[in-house]
XYZ file of C-alpha atoms in Angstrom:
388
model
C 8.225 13.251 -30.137
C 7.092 10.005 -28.184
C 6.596 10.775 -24.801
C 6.677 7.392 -23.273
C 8.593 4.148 -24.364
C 6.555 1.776 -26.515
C 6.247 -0.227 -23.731
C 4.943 2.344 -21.120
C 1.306 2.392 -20.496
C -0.745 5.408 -23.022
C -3.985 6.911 -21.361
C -5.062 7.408 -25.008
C -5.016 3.531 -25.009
C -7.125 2.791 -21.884
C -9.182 -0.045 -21.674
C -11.734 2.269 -20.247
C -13.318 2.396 -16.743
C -16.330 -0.025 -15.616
C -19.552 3.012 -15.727
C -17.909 4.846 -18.462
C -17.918 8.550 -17.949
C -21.191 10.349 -17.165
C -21.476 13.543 -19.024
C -19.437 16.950 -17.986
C -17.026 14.131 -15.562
C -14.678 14.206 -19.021
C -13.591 17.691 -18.386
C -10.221 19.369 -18.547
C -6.763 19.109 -19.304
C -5.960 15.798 -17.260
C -5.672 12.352 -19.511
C -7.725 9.220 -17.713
C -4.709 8.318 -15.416
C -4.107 11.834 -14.073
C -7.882 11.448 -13.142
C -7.800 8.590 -11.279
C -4.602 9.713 -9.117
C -6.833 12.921 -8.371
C -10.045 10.758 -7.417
C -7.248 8.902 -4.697
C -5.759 11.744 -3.659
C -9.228 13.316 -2.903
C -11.130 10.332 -1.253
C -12.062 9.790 1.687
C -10.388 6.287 2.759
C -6.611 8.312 1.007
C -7.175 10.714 3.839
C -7.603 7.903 6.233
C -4.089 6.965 5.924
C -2.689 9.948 7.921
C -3.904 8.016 10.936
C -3.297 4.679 10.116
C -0.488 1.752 11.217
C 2.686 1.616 9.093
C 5.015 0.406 11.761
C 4.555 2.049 15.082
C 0.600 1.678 16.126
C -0.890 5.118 16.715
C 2.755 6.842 17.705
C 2.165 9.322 19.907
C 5.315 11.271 18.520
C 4.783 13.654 14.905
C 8.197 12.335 13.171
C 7.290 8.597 12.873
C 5.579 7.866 9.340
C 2.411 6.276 9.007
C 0.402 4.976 5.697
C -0.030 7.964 4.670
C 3.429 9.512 4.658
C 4.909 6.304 3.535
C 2.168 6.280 0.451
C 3.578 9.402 -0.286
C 6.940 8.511 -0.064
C 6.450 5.672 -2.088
C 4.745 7.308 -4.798
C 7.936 9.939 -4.703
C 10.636 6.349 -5.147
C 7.915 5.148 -8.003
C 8.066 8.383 -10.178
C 11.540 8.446 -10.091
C 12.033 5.453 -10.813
C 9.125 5.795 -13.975
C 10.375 8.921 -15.380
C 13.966 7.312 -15.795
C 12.530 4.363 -17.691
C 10.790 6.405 -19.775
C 7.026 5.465 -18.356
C 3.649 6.662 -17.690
C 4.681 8.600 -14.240
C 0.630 9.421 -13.605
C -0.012 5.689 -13.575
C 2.585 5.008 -11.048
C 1.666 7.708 -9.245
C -1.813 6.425 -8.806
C -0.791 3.211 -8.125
C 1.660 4.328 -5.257
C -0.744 6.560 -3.826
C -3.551 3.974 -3.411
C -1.592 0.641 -2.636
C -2.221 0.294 0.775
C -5.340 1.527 1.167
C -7.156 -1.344 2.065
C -5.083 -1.805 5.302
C -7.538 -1.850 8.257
C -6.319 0.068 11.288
C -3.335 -1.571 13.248
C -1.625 -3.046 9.744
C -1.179 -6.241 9.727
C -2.322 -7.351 13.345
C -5.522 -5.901 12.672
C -6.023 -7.475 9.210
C -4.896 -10.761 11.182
C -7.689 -10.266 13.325
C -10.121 -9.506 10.424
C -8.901 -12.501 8.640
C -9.902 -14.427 11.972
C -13.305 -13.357 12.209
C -14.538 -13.950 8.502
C -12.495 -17.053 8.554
C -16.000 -18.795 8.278
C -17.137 -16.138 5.128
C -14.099 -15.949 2.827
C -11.426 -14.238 4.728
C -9.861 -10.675 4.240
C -7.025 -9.688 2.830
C -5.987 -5.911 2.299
C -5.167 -6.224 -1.038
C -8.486 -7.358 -1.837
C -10.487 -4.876 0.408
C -8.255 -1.649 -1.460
C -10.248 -2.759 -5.217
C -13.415 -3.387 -2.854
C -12.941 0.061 -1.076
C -12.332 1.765 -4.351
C -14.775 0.150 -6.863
C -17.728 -0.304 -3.840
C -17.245 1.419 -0.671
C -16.286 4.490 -1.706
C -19.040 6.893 -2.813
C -18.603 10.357 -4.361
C -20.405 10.123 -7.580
C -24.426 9.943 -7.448
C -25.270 7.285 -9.581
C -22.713 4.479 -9.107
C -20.132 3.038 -6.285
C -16.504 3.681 -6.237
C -13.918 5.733 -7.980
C -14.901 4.120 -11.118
C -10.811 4.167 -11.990
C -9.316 3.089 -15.046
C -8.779 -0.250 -15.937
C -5.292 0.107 -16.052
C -5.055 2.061 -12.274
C -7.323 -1.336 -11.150
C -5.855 -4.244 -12.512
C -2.314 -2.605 -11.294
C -3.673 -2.718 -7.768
C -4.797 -5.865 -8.312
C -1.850 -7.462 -9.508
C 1.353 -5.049 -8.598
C 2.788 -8.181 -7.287
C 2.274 -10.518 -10.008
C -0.219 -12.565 -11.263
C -2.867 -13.785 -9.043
C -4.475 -17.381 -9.488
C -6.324 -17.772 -6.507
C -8.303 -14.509 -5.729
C -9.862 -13.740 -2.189
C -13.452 -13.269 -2.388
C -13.074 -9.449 -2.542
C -10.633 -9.400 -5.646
C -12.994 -11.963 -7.171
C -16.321 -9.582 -6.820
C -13.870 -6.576 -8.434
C -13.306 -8.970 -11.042
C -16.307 -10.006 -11.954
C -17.438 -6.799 -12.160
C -14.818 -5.404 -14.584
C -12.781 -8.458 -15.820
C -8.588 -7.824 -14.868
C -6.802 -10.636 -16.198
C -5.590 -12.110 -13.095
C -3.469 -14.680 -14.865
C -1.213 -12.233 -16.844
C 1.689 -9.870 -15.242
C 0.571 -6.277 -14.857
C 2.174 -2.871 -16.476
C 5.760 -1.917 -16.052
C 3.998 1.084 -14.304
C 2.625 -1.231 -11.406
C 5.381 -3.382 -11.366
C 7.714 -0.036 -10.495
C 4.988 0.936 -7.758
C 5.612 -2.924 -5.901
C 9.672 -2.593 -6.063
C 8.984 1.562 -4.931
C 7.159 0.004 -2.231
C 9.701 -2.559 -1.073
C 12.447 0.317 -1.028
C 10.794 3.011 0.330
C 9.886 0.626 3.515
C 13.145 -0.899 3.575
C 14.602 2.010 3.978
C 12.512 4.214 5.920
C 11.313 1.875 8.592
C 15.259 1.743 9.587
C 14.661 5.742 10.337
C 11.846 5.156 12.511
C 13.283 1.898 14.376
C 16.414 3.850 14.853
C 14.565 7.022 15.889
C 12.145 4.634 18.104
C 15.583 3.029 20.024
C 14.277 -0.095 18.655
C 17.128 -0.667 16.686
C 20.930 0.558 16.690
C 23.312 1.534 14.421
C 25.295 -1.357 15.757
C 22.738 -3.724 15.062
C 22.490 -2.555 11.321
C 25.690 -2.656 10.581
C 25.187 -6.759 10.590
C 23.522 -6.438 7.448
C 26.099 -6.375 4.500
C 24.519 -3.599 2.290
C 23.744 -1.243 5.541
C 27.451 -1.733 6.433
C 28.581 -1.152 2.859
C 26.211 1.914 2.938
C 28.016 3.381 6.043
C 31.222 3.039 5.393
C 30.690 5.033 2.349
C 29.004 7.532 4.043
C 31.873 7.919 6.856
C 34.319 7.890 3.785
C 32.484 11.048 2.040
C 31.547 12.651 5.643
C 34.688 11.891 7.706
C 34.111 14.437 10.684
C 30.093 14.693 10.807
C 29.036 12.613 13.805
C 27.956 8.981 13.395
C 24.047 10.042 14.557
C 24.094 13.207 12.026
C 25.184 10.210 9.262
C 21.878 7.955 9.686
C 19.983 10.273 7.142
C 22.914 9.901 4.645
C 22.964 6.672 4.786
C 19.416 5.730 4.404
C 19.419 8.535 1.544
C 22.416 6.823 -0.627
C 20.925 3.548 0.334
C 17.581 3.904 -1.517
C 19.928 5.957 -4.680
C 21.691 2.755 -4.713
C 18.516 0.422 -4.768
C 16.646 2.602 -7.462
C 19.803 1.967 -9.654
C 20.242 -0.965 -9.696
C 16.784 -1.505 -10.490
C 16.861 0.727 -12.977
C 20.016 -1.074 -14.692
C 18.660 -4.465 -13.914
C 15.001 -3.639 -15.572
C 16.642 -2.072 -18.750
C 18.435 -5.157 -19.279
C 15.268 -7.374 -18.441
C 13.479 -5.466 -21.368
C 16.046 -5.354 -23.634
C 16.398 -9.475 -23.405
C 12.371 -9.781 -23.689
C 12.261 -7.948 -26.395
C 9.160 -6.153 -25.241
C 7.085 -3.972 -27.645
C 4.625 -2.539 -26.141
C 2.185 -2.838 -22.823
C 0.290 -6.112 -24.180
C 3.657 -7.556 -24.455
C 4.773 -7.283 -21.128
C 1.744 -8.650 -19.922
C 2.564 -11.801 -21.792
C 6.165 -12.007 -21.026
C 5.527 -14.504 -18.561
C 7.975 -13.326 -16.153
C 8.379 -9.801 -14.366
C 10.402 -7.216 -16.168
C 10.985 -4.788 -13.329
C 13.610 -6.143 -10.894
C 16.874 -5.919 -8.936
C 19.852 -7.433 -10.035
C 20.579 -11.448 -8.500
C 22.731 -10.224 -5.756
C 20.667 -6.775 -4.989
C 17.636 -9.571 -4.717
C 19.707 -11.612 -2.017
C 20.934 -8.331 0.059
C 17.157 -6.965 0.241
C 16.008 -10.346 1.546
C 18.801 -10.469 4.205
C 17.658 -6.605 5.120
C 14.280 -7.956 5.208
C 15.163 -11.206 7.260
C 16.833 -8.756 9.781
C 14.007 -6.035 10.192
C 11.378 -8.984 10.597
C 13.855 -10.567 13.697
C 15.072 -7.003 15.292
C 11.924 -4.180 14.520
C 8.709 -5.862 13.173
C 9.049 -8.852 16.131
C 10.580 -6.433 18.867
C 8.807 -7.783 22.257
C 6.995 -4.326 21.730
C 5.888 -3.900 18.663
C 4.334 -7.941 19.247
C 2.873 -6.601 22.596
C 0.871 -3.612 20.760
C 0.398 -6.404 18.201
C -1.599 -8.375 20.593
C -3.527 -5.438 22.080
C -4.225 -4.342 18.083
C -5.365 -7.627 17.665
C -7.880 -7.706 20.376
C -9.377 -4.030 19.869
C -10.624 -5.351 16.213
C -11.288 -8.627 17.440
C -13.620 -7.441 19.905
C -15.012 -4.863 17.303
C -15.974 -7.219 15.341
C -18.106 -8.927 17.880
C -19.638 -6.561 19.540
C -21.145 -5.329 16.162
C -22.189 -8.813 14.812
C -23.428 -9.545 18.309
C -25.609 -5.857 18.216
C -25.785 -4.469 14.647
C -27.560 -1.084 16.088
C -23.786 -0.173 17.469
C -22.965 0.824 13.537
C -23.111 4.454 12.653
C -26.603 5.359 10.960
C -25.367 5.247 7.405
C -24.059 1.367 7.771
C -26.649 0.219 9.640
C -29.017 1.102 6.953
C -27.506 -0.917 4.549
C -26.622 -4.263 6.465
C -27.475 -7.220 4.537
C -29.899 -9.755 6.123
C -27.702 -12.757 5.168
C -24.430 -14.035 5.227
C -21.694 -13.840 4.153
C -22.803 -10.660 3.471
C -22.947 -9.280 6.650
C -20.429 -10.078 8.534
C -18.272 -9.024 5.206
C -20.373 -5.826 5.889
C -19.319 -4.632 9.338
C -15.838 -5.866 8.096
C -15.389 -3.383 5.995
C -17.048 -0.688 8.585
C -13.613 -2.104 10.862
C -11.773 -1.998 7.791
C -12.120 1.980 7.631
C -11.254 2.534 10.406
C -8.511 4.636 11.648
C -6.126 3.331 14.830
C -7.331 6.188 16.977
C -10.959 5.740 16.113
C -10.900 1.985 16.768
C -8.932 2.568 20.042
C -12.196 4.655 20.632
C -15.141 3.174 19.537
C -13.378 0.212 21.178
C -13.477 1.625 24.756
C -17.341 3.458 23.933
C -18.920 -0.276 23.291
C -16.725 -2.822 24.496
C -15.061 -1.442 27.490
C -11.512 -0.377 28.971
C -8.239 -1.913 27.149
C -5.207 -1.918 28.795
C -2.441 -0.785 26.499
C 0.985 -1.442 26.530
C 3.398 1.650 26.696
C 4.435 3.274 23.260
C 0.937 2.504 21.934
């Protein structure tokens, strides 16, 4: 019996990992891509995420998710979503788990800031620094740098989104390294992870915006497939108050999402005529999808979370005090190197852009609570806004 469809990814078939395996690492039950989601779920920058930005920065309150939960809940959406399509659920998981670990503290104002300061030395970009974190930075094994991952679990991270023609510096280095075909579409597998992605923060930043008073129920119901959503929920729950409903509806709203991707990717394959991994890699288009009008009511959710929660006066006032805290990391530490812990400061490159690359990725690691901190040890007092 198969256990996979012919187009799934098979660990058997691995295109192996950069350093091989050294001897006694090969051990156990577990196939290659069960490894790697182990060697995530055990490192270092994984465990990071429990005290990093997803959208409120450094909530003070336990029920408001951060990378880490959300990680988790995305990886939960993706093997769903790979089991029903009959692919390699390991490989999604992996790919779930580890997606946003490059994210410096703060999200995306703090890799703004980042971006800023090596403007002059190649830019970042946290999609880059997660296959520079997890082929370099990370450092378990004695006698080489990273994870050493899979092919398979690397070039997914790399190219979850689709194909990438103009690589960052960081992606570049990873690719050099162990070549990824940038130019060609990725697995179904990391496809699945992207769209899990997209739906698990669709969905569950409404939650926290609602639970934050940042948003109301009033204010969703402007958006056609949260209105849709409701009334079917009020239909089903007639007499259950309209607060005790939120959970239902964000609930059916991601069932509904996952199936219509799931419909909408079965028919995608079955037009491609796909027959096996190498072939979706060369179908020149990307196989996993939602349906045409799905696509437009995501976009319109999007449109209205980026207008009413992500650009809320107060999520863009702790935006600009996120912004400053790495900004003025950054320069304190290129201004006075001997600020790095021990460990980094013994391995700062004379030159550039090497350096300034180097204490970038020191920043990079960091957590929002540790930045906040280190901030106020070597730069001085910050005043932050309330809710930060």
């Amino acid at each position: 019996m198969t256990r996979f469809a012919p187009w799934a990814s098979y660990p058997e078939q691995s295109r192996g990992r950069r350093h091989g395996e050294a001897q006694g690492l090969e051990r156990g039950p577990r196939d290659a891509f069960q490894r790697d989601r182990d060697r995530i779920i055990h490192s270092i920058s994984f465990r990071r995420l429990r005290h990093k930005t997803q959208v409120f920065m450094a909530p003070d309150g336990d029920h408001f998710r951060v990378r880490l939960t959300h990680s988790l809940e995305v990886a939960q959406i993706g093997r769903t979503i790979a089991r029903t399509l009959g692919l390699n659920e390991d490989l999604t998981e992996a790919l779930c788990l580890a997606h946003d670990i490059g994210h410096p503290p703060f999200g995306h104002a703090g890799e703004d800031a980042l971006k800023a300061a090596l403007a002059d030395h190649g830019g970042f970009d946290h999609n880059g620094h997660t296959l520079r974190t997890l082929t370099e930075i990370e450092r378990p094994y004695p006698r080489w740098d990273g994870l050493n991952l899979s092919w398979e679990t690397l070039e997914g991270l790399a190219k979850h989104n689709g194909p990438v023609r103009h690589p960052g510096w960081a992606l570049r280095e990873a690719d050099a390294g162990f070549p990824l075909d940038l130019e060609s579409h990725a697995s179904l597998e990391a496809q699945v992870a992207a769209l899990a992605d997209d739906i698990a923060y669709d969905n569950h930043d409404i939650d926290d915006g609602l639970r934050a008073g940042l948003l109301t129920l009033h204010q969703m119901l402007a958006v056609p497939l949260v209105a849709r959503g409701w009334d079917a929920a009020r239909a089903k729950f007639p007499d259950v108050a309209p607060k005790r409903l939120a959970s239902e509806l964000i609930r059916s709203q991601i069932g509904v999402m996952v199936n219509d991707l799931v419909a909408e990717t079965r028919r995608r394959i079955a037009e491609s005529g796909v027959g096996d991994v190498a072939d979706v890699r060369a179908a020149g288009r990307a196989l996993v999808g939602f349906s045409d009008a799905m696509r437009v009511e995501e976009r319109d959710l999007k449109r209205f979370m980026y207008a009413n929660l992500y650009h809320h006066p107060r999520q863009l006032a702790a935006a600009d005090a996120a912004h400053g805290i790495v900004q003025g990391l950054f320069a304190a530490y290129r201004a006075d190197p001997t600020r790095l812990p021990e460990e980094w400061r013994d391995r700062l490159p004379e030159g550039e852009p090497q350096r300034s690359r180097h204490i970038a990725d020191f920043i990079a690691g960091m957590t929002d609570r540790y930045a906040v901190r280190c901030y106020r040890e070597i730069v001085g007092t910050i005043d932050l806004p309330d809710g930060f």
